Coordinates of C-alpha atoms in Angstrom, one line a residue:
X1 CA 91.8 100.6 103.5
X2 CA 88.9 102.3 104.7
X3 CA 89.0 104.3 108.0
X4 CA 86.0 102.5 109.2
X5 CA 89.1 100.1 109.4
X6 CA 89.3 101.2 113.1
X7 CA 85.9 100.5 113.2
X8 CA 86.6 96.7 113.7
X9 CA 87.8 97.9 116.8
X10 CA 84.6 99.7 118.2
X11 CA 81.5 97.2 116.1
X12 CA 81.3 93.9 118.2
X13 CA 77.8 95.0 119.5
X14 CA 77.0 91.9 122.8
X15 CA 74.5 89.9 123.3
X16 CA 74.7 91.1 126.7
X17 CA 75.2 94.4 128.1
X18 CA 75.6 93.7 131.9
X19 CA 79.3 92.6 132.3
X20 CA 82.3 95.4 133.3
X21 CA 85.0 94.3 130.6
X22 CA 88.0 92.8 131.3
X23 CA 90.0 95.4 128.2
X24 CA 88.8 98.5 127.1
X25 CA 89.9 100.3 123.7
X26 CA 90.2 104.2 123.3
X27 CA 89.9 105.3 119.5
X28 CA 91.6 108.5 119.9
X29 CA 91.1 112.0 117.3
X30 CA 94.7 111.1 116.2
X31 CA 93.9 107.6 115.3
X32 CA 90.6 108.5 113.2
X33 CA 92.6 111.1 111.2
X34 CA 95.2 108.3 110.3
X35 CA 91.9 106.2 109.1
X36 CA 90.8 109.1 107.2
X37 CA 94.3 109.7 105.4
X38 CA 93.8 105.7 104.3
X39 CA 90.5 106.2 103.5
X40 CA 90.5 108.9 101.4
X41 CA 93.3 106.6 99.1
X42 CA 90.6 103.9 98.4
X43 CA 87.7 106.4 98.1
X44 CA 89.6 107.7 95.1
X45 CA 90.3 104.5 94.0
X46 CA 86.9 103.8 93.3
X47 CA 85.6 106.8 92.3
X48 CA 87.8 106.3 89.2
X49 CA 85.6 103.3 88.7
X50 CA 82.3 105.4 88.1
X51 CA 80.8 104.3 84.8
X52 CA 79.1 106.9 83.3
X53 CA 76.2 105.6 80.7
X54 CA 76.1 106.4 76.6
X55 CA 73.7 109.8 76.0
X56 CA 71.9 110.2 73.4
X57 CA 68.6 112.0 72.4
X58 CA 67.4 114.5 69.9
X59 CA 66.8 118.3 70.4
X60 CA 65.5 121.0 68.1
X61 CA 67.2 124.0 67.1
X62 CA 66.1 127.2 65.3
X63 CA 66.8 127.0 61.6
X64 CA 68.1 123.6 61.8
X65 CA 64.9 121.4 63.1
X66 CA 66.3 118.3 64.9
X67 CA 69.3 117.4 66.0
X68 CA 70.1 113.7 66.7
X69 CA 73.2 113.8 68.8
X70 CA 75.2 111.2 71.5
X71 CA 78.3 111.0 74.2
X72 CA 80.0 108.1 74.2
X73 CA 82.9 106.4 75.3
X74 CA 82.9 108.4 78.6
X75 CA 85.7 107.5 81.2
X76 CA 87.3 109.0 84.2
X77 CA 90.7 110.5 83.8
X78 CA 91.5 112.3 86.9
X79 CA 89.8 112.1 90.4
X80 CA 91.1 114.6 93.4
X81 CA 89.4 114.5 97.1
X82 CA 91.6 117.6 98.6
X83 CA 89.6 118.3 101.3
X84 CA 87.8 115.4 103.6
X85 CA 87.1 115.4 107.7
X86 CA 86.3 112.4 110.0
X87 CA 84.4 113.7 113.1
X88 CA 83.0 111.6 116.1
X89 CA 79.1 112.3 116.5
X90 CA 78.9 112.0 120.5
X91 CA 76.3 108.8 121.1
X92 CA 75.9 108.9 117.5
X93 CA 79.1 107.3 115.8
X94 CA 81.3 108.1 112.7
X95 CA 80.9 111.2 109.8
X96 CA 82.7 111.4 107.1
X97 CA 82.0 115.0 104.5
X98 CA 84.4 115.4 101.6
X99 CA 84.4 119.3 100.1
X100 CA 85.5 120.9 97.0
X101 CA 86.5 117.5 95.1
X102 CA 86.8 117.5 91.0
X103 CA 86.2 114.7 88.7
X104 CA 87.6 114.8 84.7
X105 CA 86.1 113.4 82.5
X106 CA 87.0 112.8 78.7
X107 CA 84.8 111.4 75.8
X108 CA 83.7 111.6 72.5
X109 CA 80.4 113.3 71.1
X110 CA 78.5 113.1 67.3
X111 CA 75.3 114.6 65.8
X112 CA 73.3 114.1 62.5
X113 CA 71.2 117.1 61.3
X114 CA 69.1 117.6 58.2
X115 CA 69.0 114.1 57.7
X116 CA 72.3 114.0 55.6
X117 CA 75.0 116.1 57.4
X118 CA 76.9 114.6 60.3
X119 CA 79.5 115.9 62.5
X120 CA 81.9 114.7 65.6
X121 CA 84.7 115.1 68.0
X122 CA 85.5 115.1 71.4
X123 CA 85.2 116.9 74.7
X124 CA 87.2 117.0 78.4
X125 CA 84.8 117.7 81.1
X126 CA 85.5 118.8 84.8
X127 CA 82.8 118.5 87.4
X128 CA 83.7 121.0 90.4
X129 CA 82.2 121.6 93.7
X130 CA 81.4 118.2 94.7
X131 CA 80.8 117.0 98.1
X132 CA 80.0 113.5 99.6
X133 CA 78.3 113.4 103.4
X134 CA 77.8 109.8 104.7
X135 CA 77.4 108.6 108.2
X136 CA 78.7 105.0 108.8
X137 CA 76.6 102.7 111.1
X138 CA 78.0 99.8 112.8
X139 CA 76.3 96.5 113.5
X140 CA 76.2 93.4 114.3
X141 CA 76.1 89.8 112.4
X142 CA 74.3 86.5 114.0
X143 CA 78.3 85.6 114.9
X144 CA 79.1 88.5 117.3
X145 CA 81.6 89.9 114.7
X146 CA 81.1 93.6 113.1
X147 CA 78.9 94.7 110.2
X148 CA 79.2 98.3 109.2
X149 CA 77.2 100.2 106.2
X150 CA 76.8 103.9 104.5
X151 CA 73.4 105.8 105.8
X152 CA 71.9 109.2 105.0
X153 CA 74.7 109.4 102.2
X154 CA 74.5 112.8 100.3
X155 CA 76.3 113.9 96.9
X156 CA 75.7 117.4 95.2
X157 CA 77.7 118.4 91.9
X158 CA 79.0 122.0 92.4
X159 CA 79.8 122.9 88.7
X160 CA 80.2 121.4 85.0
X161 CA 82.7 123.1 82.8
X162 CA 83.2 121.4 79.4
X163 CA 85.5 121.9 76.5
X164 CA 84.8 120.8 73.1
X165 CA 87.2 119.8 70.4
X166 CA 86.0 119.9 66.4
X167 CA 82.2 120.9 65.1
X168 CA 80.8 123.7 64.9
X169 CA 80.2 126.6 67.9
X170 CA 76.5 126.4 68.2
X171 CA 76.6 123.2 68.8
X172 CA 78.5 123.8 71.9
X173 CA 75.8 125.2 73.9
X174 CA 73.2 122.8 72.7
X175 CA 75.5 120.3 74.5
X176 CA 76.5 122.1 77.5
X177 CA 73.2 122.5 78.9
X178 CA 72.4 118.9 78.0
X179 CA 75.3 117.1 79.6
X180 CA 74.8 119.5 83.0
X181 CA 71.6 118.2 83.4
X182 CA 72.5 114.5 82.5
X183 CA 75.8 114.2 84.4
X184 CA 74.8 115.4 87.7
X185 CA 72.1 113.0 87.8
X186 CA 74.6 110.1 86.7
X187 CA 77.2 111.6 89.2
X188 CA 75.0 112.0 92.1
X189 CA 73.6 108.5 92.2
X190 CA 76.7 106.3 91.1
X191 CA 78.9 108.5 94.1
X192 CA 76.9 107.3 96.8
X193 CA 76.8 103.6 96.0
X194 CA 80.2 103.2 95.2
X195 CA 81.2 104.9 98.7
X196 CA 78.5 102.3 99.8
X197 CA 80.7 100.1 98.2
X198 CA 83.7 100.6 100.0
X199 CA 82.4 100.9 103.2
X200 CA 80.8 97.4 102.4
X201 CA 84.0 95.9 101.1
X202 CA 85.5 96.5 104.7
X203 CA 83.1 93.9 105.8
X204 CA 85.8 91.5 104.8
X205 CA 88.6 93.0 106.7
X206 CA 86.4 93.2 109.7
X207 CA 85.9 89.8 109.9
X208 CA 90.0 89.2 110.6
X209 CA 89.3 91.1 114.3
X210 CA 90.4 88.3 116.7
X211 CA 87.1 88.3 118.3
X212 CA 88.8 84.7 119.4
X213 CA 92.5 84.1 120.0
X214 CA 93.8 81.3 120.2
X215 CA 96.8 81.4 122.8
X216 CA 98.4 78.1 122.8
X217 CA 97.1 74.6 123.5
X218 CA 95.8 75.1 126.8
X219 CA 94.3 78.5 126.2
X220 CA 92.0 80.8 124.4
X221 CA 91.6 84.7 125.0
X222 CA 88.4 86.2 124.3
X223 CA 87.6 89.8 122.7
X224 CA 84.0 90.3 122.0
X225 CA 82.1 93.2 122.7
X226 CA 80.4 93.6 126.7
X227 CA 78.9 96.6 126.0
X228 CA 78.0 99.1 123.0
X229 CA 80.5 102.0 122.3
X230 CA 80.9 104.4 123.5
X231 CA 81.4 107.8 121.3
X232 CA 82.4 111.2 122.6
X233 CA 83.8 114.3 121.2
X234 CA 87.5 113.4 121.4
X235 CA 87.5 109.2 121.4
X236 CA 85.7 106.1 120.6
X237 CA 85.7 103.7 123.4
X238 CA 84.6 100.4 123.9
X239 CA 84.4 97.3 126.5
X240 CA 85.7 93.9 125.2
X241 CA 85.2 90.4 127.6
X242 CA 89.0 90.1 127.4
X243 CA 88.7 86.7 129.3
X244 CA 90.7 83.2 129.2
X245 CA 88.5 79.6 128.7
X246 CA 90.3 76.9 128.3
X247 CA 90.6 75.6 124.7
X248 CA 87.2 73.9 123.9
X249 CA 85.6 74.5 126.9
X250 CA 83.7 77.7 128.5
X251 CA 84.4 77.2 132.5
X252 CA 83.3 81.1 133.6
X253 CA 85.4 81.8 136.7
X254 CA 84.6 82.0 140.3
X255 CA 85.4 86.1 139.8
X256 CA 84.3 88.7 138.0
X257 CA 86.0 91.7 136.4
X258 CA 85.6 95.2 138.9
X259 CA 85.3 98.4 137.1
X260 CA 87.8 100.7 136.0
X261 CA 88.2 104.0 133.8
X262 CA 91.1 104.5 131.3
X263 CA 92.7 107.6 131.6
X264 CA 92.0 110.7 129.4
X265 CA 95.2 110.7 127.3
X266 CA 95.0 111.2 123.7
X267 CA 98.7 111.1 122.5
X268 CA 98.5 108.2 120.8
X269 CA 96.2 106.7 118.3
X270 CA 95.2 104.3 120.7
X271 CA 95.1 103.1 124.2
X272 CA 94.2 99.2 125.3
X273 CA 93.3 98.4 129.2
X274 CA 93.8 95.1 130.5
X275 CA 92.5 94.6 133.7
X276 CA 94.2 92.3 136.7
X277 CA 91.0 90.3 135.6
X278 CA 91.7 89.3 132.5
X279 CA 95.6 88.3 134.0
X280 CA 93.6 86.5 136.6
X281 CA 91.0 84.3 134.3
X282 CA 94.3 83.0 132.7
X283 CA 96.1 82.0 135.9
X284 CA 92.4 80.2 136.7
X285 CA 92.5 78.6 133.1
X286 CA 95.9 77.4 133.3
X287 CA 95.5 75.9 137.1
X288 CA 92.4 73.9 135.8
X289 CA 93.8 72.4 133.1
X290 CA 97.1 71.2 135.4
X291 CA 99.6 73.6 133.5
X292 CA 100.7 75.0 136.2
X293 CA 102.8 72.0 137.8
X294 CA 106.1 70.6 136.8
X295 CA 108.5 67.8 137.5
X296 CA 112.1 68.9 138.9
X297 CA 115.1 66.6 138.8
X298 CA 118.9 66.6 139.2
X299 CA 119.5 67.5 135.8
X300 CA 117.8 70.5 135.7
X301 CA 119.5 72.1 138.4
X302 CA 123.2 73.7 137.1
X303 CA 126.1 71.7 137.3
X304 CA 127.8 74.2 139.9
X305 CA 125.7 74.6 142.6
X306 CA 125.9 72.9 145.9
X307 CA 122.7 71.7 146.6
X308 CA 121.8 68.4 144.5
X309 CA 118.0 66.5 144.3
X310 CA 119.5 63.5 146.4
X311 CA 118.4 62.3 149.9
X312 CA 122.1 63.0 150.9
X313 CA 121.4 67.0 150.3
X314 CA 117.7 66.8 151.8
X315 CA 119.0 64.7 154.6
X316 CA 120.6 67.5 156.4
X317 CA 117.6 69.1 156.7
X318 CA 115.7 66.0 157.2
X319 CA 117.7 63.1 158.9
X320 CA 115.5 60.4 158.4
X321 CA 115.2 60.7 154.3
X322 CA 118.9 60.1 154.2
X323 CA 118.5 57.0 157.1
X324 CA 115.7 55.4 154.5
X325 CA 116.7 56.1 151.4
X326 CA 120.3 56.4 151.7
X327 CA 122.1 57.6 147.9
X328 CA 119.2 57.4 145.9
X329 CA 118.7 60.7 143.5
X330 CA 115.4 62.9 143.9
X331 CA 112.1 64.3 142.3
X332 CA 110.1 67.2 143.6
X333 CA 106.5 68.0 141.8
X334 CA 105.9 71.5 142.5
X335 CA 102.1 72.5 141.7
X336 CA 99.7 75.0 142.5
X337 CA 97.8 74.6 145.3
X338 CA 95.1 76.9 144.5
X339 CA 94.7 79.7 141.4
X340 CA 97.4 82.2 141.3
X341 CA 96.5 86.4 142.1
X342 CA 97.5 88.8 139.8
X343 CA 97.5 91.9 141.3
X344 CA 98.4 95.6 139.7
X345 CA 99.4 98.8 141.3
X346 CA 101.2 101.8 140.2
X347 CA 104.4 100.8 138.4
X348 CA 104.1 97.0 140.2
X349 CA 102.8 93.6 139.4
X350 CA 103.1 91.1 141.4
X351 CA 102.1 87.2 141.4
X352 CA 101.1 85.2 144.5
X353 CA 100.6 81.5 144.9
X354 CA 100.3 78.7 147.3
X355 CA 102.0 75.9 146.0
X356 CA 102.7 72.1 147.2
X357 CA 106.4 70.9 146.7
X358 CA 105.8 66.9 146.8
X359 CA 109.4 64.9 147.1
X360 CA 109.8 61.6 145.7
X361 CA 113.2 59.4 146.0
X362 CA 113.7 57.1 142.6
X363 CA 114.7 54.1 143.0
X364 CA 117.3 52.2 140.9
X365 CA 114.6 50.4 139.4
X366 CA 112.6 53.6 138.9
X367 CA 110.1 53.6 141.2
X368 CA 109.2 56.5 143.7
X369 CA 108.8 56.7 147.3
X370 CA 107.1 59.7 148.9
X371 CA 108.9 61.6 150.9
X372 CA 107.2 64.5 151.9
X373 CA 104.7 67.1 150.9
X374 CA 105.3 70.5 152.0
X375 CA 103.2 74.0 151.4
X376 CA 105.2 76.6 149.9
X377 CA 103.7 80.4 149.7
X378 CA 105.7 82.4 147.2
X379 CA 105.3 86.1 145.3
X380 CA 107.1 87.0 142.2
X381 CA 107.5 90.4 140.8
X382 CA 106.0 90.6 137.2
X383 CA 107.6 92.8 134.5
X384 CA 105.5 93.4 131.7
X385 CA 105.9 94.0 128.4
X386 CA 104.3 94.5 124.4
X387 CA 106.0 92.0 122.2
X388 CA 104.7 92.8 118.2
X389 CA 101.3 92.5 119.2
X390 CA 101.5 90.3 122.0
X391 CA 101.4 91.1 125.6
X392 CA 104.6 89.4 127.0
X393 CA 106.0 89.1 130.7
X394 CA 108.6 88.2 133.1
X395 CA 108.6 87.3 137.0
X396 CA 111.2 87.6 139.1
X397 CA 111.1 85.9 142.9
X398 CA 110.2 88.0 145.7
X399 CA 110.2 85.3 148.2
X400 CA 109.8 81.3 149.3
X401 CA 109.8 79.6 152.7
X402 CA 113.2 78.0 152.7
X403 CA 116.4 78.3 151.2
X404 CA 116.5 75.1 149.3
X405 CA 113.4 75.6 147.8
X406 CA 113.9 79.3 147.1
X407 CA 117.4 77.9 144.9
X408 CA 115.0 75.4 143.3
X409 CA 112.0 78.2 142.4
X410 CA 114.9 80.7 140.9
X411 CA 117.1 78.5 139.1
X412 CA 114.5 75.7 137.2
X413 CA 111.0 77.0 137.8
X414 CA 111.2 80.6 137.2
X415 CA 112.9 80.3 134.0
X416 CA 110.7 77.4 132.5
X417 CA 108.1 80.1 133.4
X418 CA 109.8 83.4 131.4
X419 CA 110.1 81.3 128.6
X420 CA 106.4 80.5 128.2
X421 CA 105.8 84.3 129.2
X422 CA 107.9 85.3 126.8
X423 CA 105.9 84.0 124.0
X424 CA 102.7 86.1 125.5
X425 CA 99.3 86.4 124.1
X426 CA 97.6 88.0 121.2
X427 CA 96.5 91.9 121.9
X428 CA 92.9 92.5 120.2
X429 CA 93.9 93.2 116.3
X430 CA 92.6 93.5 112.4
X431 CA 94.5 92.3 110.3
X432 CA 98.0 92.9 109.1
X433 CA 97.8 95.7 112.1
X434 CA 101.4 96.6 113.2
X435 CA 102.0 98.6 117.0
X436 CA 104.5 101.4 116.8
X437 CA 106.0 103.8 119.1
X438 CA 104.5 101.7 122.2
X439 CA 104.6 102.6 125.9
X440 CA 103.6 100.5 128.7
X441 CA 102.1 101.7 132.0
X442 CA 101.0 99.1 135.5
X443 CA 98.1 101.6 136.9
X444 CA 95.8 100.3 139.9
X445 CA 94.1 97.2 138.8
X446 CA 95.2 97.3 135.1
X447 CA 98.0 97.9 132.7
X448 CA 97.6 100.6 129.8
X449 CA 99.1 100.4 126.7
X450 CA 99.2 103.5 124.6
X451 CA 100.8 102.9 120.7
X452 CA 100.3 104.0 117.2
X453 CA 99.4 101.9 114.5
X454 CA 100.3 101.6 111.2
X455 CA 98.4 99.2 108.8
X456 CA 100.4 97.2 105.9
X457 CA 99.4 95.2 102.7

């Protein structure tokens, strides 16, 4: 895998470039030189591809007139890249220079002379001294999803040294200069469009970036580009929409994501910002699409406790339920009354929502009367957490308006809730992309994840 590999992470150039983004990425030093160690692997790789043509031609030589010779059967037998760097160009983008590499070559040579005498053998050739400078630009496709491509690519050949095996000495040199001349123009061309090549071949693992994620059947979480990266010395960072819509449908919401700045930490490889927006377009996608309400009866409230969904239980704190409706079991719809606010500070997340607890009594034959609808302000406290490459959570209740209701929020709803937060919802990725050694921070307005990566397969 290339390096530009992390460049899935930075190439998602927007149509527009007005919008603050709901994430932002950091591409740190540490995670370029991991790219580069991966790159340099499939660099090599291809370079022992390099075909290098048949030569052939005819030269003349004192006392012997013509010479008709040829190389054939050329192949690579060794390739080392010992030396290679991966530096950020500030408002630039991404260089990669490769010093002092060697390539071995080994092949077979023959010549005819004086029309009737004819000679052959083989040689082993080491080309020294190379170095390959490319700079990788990053684009766009008609799709919003990455493009990336070698420019200003340039190759030089150091030094030839060749050993022969069988013939006669003076044909040595007649060779030698021969095969300098023609290899380094071989060399030189076929380097730069085979690291072309692999830049190109990336391409393909670009296009697995989740630019869209699908969360579950209510949901999808967006991650394309807001805004062109941003390259300095020490990082690559860039802006992604990181917004909900509801699956099928693109409802913006009646907010907007404020500004913020990650920190200048450069521990890890890299370092993902989600902002209390992005938290908050998924509370607004799951209220319109009426996933936040849920039915609450008898049954799911434990065997041991006291309080039971029956007009008997309600009627002590409502006489006339149990006067009306006397024995008959109970069902409460608790829904949101309005979208739910995420809100982030230092090392707390919390949840609020106004909610509306309507009771129904059932009927033997299974029919509901309405009892009563009562509005019900509660806050939870949010625990957050990175789940493989999810973003998971957990609430906790902070507070209800009554006692009865409070036993009903912390015993049935909250933990139908954990177990759908549980499951979280994809983190922007490429590929088979794994997080390792993550930490989890809540700052103001956003949480920060900082992790390394490790890429498999």
């Amino acid at each position: 895998m290339f390096p530009c590999c992390w460049l899935a992470l930075v190439a998602l150039i927007p149509v527009t470039l007005s919008t603050n983004p709901g994430v932002k990425v950091k591409l740190t030093a540490k995670g370029l030189e991991y790219g580069r160690q991966l790159g340099m692997a499939s660099i090599q790789k291809k370079l022992k591809t390099i075909k290098v043509p048949d030569m052939s031609g005819t030269q003349k030589v004192p006392t012997i007139g013509k010479v008709r010779y040829s190389l054939t059967n050329l192949k690579i037998v060794d390739v080392g890249l010992p030396k290679s760097t991966l530096d950020l160009v500030p408002g630039t983008g991404v260089r990669l220079s490769i010093d002092n590499a060697f390539i071995s070559l080994h092949g077979n040579w023959r010549v005819k002379y004086l029309r009737i005498i004819k000679d052959s053998g083989s040689f082993d050739l080491k080309v020294s001294g190379l170095t390959i400078t490319t700079s990788i630009a990053i684009k766009s496709d008609e799709t919003g999803r990455p493009v990336v491509s070698s420019v200003n690519c340039v190759t030089a050949v150091g030094s030839v040294s060749i050993k022969f095996h069988g013939g006669a000495s003076w044909l040595y040199n007649l060779f030698k200069k021969f095969i300098d001349k023609a290899l380094r123009k071989a060399l030189e061309k076929q380097i730069c469009n085979l690291v072309a090549d692999v830049v190109s071949d990336l391409n393909l693992q670009l296009k697995t970036l989740n630019v869209v994620a699908k969360v579950d059947q209510y949901a999808d979480i967006e991650y394309s580009m807001v805004s062109a990266p941003t390259v300095s010395k020490a990082s690559i960072e860039l802006g992604m929409k990181g917004e909900f819509y509801n699956t099928g449908k693109h409802r913006e919401p009646p907010f907007s994501p404020a500004a913020f700045s990650l920190p200048p930490e450069t521990n890890n490889m890299l370092y993902i910002g989600l902002s209390a927006f992005t938290a908050n377009s998924a509370a607004f996608v799951y209220n319109t699409a009426g996933a936040l309400s849920l039915y609450i009866t008898d049954d799911m409230i434990p065997q041991g406790s006291p309080i039971r969904l029956n007009t008997r239980t309600f009627g002590t704190f409502i006489p006339q339920i149990a006067k009306r409706f006397p024995g008959l079991m109970m069902k409460l719809l608790v829904r949101t009354a309005k979208n739910p606010v995420v809100t982030f500070e230092p090392n707390n997340a919390t949840v609020d929502a106004t909610c509306t607890v309507t009771a129904y009594a059932i009927h033997p034959n299974a029919t509901l009367s309405p009892l009563f609808v009562l509005n019900l302000e509660t806050s939870v406290s949010a625990r957050v957490f990175v789940s493989g490459t999810r973003l998971a959570g957990a609430v906790s209740l902070n507070k209800a308006l009554d006692s009865i209701f409070q036993l009903v929020l912390k015993v049935v709803v909250i933990p139908i809730l954990n177990v759908q937060l549980a499951k979280g919802y994809p983190l922007p990725t490429l590929g088979k992309m794994k997080l390792v050694n993550t930490q989890l921070q809540v700052l103001k307005d956003y949480v920060l994840i900082g992790t390394d990566v490790q890429f498999t397969g």
